[in-house]
């Protein structure tokens, strides 16, 4: 179907038990993470206990400890997904790690943090996640212009998606002008689907309960319709002579 199956989950247990390798061999071609996902993984069992204790005994603070264990998992996951990356010529096999959510509305700081994480992880198939906020989009453009792989997340509406897609091309143009090889720079736009229905269905249900039953047929349909419109814009932009 021309699709890639990525999982939105990571844990040390997945890596050490061989589960991630099994999923990769079954057809999973990438994975994403975020601070909440790591929090759940750390809370779920004892896999991180020894590492957390050792880092705490060194006098590290909570954020430093979190980053140390998280980046260790990200590097290991990148290494496990590297065969996919190599087999696909750099078109798949990525692992994503997110900049701090506290920087969502800070352009300069987002650029700096993304570059630091990129250098620290030091894997060609890592993607740094940057939020698609008004402040995040120019940061994304700047990072693409420097040749980093970026996953733009938290996209819910069509207009921000179009802004991100154009920013990607602008970044590639700047990277090429600076002598970079644009074929080595990858990016993903993480366009959310189910959360749109969560919001719209709640509003629709209130209207339906208010005796507007004619709206029942719209339940569960807004998110897919929204995504299809975004995909149509994607086709227009990336089949253009400019992108070619």
CSV table of C-alpha atoms in Angstrom, one decimal:
chain,number,residue,atom,x,y,z
A,1,UNK,CA,0.0,0.0,0.0
A,2,UNK,CA,3.0,2.3,0.0
A,3,UNK,CA,2.8,2.8,3.7
A,4,UNK,CA,5.3,2.4,6.5
A,5,UNK,CA,4.3,1.0,9.9
A,6,UNK,CA,5.8,2.9,12.8
A,7,UNK,CA,5.2,2.3,16.5
A,8,UNK,CA,4.6,5.1,19.0
A,9,UNK,CA,6.4,3.4,21.9
A,10,UNK,CA,9.8,2.6,23.3
A,11,UNK,CA,11.2,1.0,26.4
A,12,UNK,CA,14.4,-0.6,27.5
A,13,UNK,CA,12.5,-3.9,27.9
A,14,UNK,CA,11.5,-3.8,24.2
A,15,UNK,CA,15.2,-3.4,23.3
A,16,UNK,CA,16.8,-5.9,25.6
A,17,UNK,CA,14.2,-8.6,25.2
A,18,UNK,CA,14.4,-8.7,21.5
A,19,UNK,CA,10.8,-7.5,21.0
A,20,UNK,CA,11.9,-4.5,18.9
A,21,UNK,CA,14.0,-6.7,16.7
A,22,UNK,CA,11.1,-9.1,16.3
A,23,UNK,CA,8.7,-6.2,15.4
A,24,UNK,CA,11.3,-4.9,12.9
A,25,UNK,CA,11.5,-8.3,11.2
A,26,UNK,CA,7.7,-8.5,11.1
A,27,UNK,CA,7.6,-5.3,9.1
A,28,UNK,CA,7.8,-2.3,11.6
A,29,UNK,CA,10.1,0.2,9.9
A,30,UNK,CA,10.3,3.0,12.5
A,31,UNK,CA,9.4,4.2,15.9
A,32,UNK,CA,8.7,7.5,17.8
A,33,UNK,CA,9.0,8.5,21.4
A,34,UNK,CA,8.3,11.5,23.6
A,35,UNK,CA,8.8,12.3,27.3
A,36,UNK,CA,5.4,10.8,28.3
A,37,UNK,CA,6.2,7.5,26.6
A,38,UNK,CA,9.5,7.4,28.5
A,39,UNK,CA,7.8,8.3,31.7
A,40,UNK,CA,5.4,5.3,31.3
A,41,UNK,CA,8.3,3.0,30.4
A,42,UNK,CA,10.3,4.0,33.5
A,43,UNK,CA,7.3,3.8,35.8
A,44,UNK,CA,6.2,0.4,34.5
A,45,UNK,CA,8.9,-1.8,35.9
A,46,UNK,CA,12.4,-2.1,37.3
A,47,UNK,CA,14.3,-2.1,34.0
A,48,UNK,CA,15.7,1.4,34.7
A,49,UNK,CA,16.2,1.2,38.4
A,50,UNK,CA,19.9,0.4,38.4
A,51,UNK,CA,20.7,3.1,35.9
A,52,UNK,CA,18.6,5.7,37.7
A,53,UNK,CA,20.3,4.9,41.0
A,54,UNK,CA,23.8,5.0,39.6
A,55,UNK,CA,23.1,8.4,37.9
A,56,UNK,CA,21.5,9.8,41.1
A,57,UNK,CA,24.5,8.7,43.1
A,58,UNK,CA,26.7,10.8,40.7
A,59,UNK,CA,24.7,13.8,41.8
A,60,UNK,CA,22.8,14.3,38.5
A,61,UNK,CA,19.5,16.2,38.6
A,62,UNK,CA,16.2,14.7,37.3
A,63,UNK,CA,16.4,16.2,33.8
A,64,UNK,CA,20.0,15.0,33.4
A,65,UNK,CA,19.1,11.5,34.6
A,66,UNK,CA,16.1,11.3,32.3
A,67,UNK,CA,18.1,12.4,29.3
A,68,UNK,CA,20.9,10.0,30.0
A,69,UNK,CA,18.6,6.9,30.1
A,70,UNK,CA,16.4,8.1,27.3
A,71,UNK,CA,19.3,8.8,24.9
A,72,UNK,CA,20.8,5.4,25.7
A,73,UNK,CA,17.5,3.8,24.5
A,74,UNK,CA,17.3,6.0,21.5
A,75,UNK,CA,20.8,5.1,20.3
A,76,UNK,CA,20.1,1.4,20.9
A,77,UNK,CA,16.8,1.6,18.9
A,78,UNK,CA,18.6,3.5,16.1
A,79,UNK,CA,21.1,0.7,15.9
A,80,UNK,CA,18.4,-2.0,15.7
A,81,UNK,CA,16.5,-0.1,13.0
A,82,UNK,CA,19.7,0.7,11.0
A,83,UNK,CA,19.2,-2.4,8.7
A,84,UNK,CA,15.9,-0.9,7.6
A,85,UNK,CA,17.5,2.5,7.0
A,86,UNK,CA,20.3,1.0,5.0
A,87,UNK,CA,18.0,-1.3,3.0
A,88,UNK,CA,15.7,1.7,2.1
A,89,UNK,CA,18.5,4.0,1.2
A,90,UNK,CA,17.8,6.3,4.0
A,91,UNK,CA,14.1,6.6,3.2
A,92,UNK,CA,12.9,4.7,6.3
A,93,UNK,CA,14.1,3.1,9.5
A,94,UNK,CA,14.0,6.2,11.7
A,95,UNK,CA,13.7,6.7,15.5
A,96,UNK,CA,12.4,10.0,16.8
A,97,UNK,CA,13.3,11.8,20.0
A,98,UNK,CA,11.5,15.0,21.1
A,99,UNK,CA,13.0,18.3,22.2
A,100,UNK,CA,11.7,19.5,25.6
A,101,UNK,CA,8.0,20.5,25.5
A,102,UNK,CA,9.0,23.6,27.5
A,103,UNK,CA,10.6,25.0,24.3
A,104,UNK,CA,7.4,24.7,22.2
A,105,UNK,CA,7.1,28.5,21.9
A,106,UNK,CA,10.8,29.4,21.7
A,107,UNK,CA,12.4,29.3,18.3
A,108,UNK,CA,16.0,30.0,19.0
A,109,UNK,CA,16.1,27.6,22.0
A,110,UNK,CA,14.4,24.9,20.0
A,111,UNK,CA,17.1,25.1,17.3
A,112,UNK,CA,19.9,25.0,19.8
A,113,UNK,CA,18.4,22.0,21.7
A,114,UNK,CA,17.7,20.1,18.5
A,115,UNK,CA,21.2,20.5,17.4
A,116,UNK,CA,22.6,19.4,20.8
A,117,UNK,CA,20.4,16.3,20.8
A,118,UNK,CA,21.3,15.5,17.2
A,119,UNK,CA,25.0,15.6,18.0
A,120,UNK,CA,24.6,13.7,21.3
A,121,UNK,CA,22.6,10.8,19.7
A,122,UNK,CA,25.0,10.7,16.7
A,123,UNK,CA,23.0,8.3,14.5
A,124,UNK,CA,22.1,8.9,10.8
A,125,UNK,CA,18.6,7.5,11.3
A,126,UNK,CA,17.5,9.6,14.3
A,127,UNK,CA,14.8,12.2,13.8
A,128,UNK,CA,14.6,15.1,16.3
A,129,UNK,CA,10.9,16.0,17.0
A,130,UNK,CA,10.0,19.6,16.9
A,131,UNK,CA,6.5,20.9,17.5
A,132,UNK,CA,4.6,22.5,14.7
A,133,UNK,CA,3.8,25.7,16.7
A,134,UNK,CA,4.1,29.1,15.1
A,135,UNK,CA,7.5,29.3,16.8
A,136,UNK,CA,8.5,25.7,16.0
A,137,UNK,CA,8.0,26.0,12.2
A,138,UNK,CA,10.8,28.6,11.6
A,139,UNK,CA,13.0,26.4,13.9
A,140,UNK,CA,12.2,23.4,11.7
A,141,UNK,CA,13.1,25.4,8.6
A,142,UNK,CA,16.5,26.4,10.1
A,143,UNK,CA,17.3,22.8,11.2
A,144,UNK,CA,16.5,21.4,7.7
A,145,UNK,CA,18.7,24.1,6.3
A,146,UNK,CA,21.5,22.6,8.4
A,147,UNK,CA,20.9,19.0,7.2
A,148,UNK,CA,19.2,17.5,10.3
A,149,UNK,CA,16.4,14.9,10.1
A,150,UNK,CA,13.3,16.4,11.7
A,151,UNK,CA,9.9,15.1,12.7
A,152,UNK,CA,7.4,17.9,13.0
A,153,UNK,CA,4.8,16.9,15.5
A,154,UNK,CA,1.5,18.2,17.0
A,155,UNK,CA,-0.1,19.0,13.6
A,156,UNK,CA,-3.9,19.0,13.7
A,157,UNK,CA,-5.1,21.3,11.0
A,158,UNK,CA,-4.5,21.7,7.3
A,159,UNK,CA,-3.0,25.2,7.2
A,160,UNK,CA,-0.2,24.5,9.7
A,161,UNK,CA,0.6,21.3,7.7
A,162,UNK,CA,0.9,23.4,4.5
A,163,UNK,CA,3.2,25.8,6.3
A,164,UNK,CA,5.4,22.9,7.5
A,165,UNK,CA,5.6,21.4,4.0
A,166,UNK,CA,6.7,24.7,2.5
A,167,UNK,CA,9.2,25.3,5.3
A,168,UNK,CA,10.7,21.8,4.5
A,169,UNK,CA,11.2,22.8,0.9
A,170,UNK,CA,12.6,26.2,1.9
A,171,UNK,CA,15.0,24.5,4.2
A,172,UNK,CA,16.1,22.1,1.5
A,173,UNK,CA,16.7,25.0,-0.9
A,174,UNK,CA,18.9,26.7,1.7
A,175,UNK,CA,20.8,23.5,2.5
A,176,UNK,CA,21.5,22.9,-1.2
A,177,UNK,CA,22.6,26.5,-1.7
A,178,UNK,CA,25.1,26.0,1.2
A,179,UNK,CA,26.5,23.0,-0.5
A,180,UNK,CA,24.5,20.3,1.3
A,181,UNK,CA,23.3,17.0,-0.2
A,182,UNK,CA,19.5,17.2,0.1
A,183,UNK,CA,19.1,13.5,-0.6
A,184,UNK,CA,20.5,12.8,2.9
A,185,UNK,CA,18.0,15.0,4.8
A,186,UNK,CA,14.7,13.4,5.8
A,187,UNK,CA,11.6,14.7,7.5
A,188,UNK,CA,8.2,13.6,8.6
A,189,UNK,CA,5.1,15.7,9.3
A,190,UNK,CA,3.2,14.0,12.2
A,191,UNK,CA,-0.4,14.9,11.3
A,192,UNK,CA,-2.7,13.7,14.2
A,193,UNK,CA,-5.9,12.0,13.4
A,194,UNK,CA,-7.8,10.4,16.3
A,195,UNK,CA,-7.5,13.5,18.5
A,196,UNK,CA,-9.5,15.5,16.0
A,197,UNK,CA,-12.4,13.2,16.4
A,198,UNK,CA,-12.1,13.3,20.2
A,199,UNK,CA,-12.6,17.0,20.1
A,200,UNK,CA,-15.2,17.3,17.3
A,201,UNK,CA,-17.3,14.3,18.4
A,202,UNK,CA,-17.6,15.8,21.9
A,203,UNK,CA,-19.0,19.0,20.4
A,204,UNK,CA,-21.2,17.1,18.0
A,205,UNK,CA,-22.6,15.0,20.8
A,206,UNK,CA,-23.7,18.0,22.7
A,207,UNK,CA,-25.6,19.2,19.6
A,208,UNK,CA,-27.1,15.7,19.1
A,209,UNK,CA,-28.2,15.6,22.7
A,210,UNK,CA,-29.8,19.0,22.1
A,211,UNK,CA,-32.1,17.2,19.6
A,212,UNK,CA,-30.1,17.8,16.4
A,213,UNK,CA,-30.0,14.0,15.7
A,214,UNK,CA,-29.4,14.7,12.0
A,215,UNK,CA,-25.8,15.3,13.0
A,216,UNK,CA,-25.3,11.7,14.1
A,217,UNK,CA,-23.9,10.6,10.7
A,218,UNK,CA,-21.0,13.0,11.2
A,219,UNK,CA,-19.7,11.3,14.3
A,220,UNK,CA,-16.3,9.7,13.8
A,221,UNK,CA,-15.8,11.3,10.4
A,222,UNK,CA,-14.1,14.7,10.8
A,223,UNK,CA,-10.6,13.4,11.6
A,224,UNK,CA,-10.3,11.2,8.5
A,225,UNK,CA,-11.8,13.9,6.3
A,226,UNK,CA,-9.3,16.4,7.7
A,227,UNK,CA,-6.4,14.1,7.0
A,228,UNK,CA,-7.5,13.4,3.5
A,229,UNK,CA,-7.6,17.1,2.7
A,230,UNK,CA,-4.0,17.4,4.2
A,231,UNK,CA,-2.9,14.5,2.1
A,232,UNK,CA,-4.3,16.2,-1.0
A,233,UNK,CA,-2.2,19.3,-0.2
A,234,UNK,CA,0.8,17.0,0.3
A,235,UNK,CA,0.3,15.7,-3.2
A,236,UNK,CA,0.0,19.2,-4.7
A,237,UNK,CA,3.2,20.4,-3.0
A,238,UNK,CA,5.4,17.4,-3.5
A,239,UNK,CA,4.5,16.8,-7.1
A,240,UNK,CA,5.2,20.4,-7.9
A,241,UNK,CA,8.1,21.4,-10.2
A,242,UNK,CA,9.6,23.3,-7.3
A,243,UNK,CA,10.1,20.2,-5.3
A,244,UNK,CA,11.2,18.1,-8.3
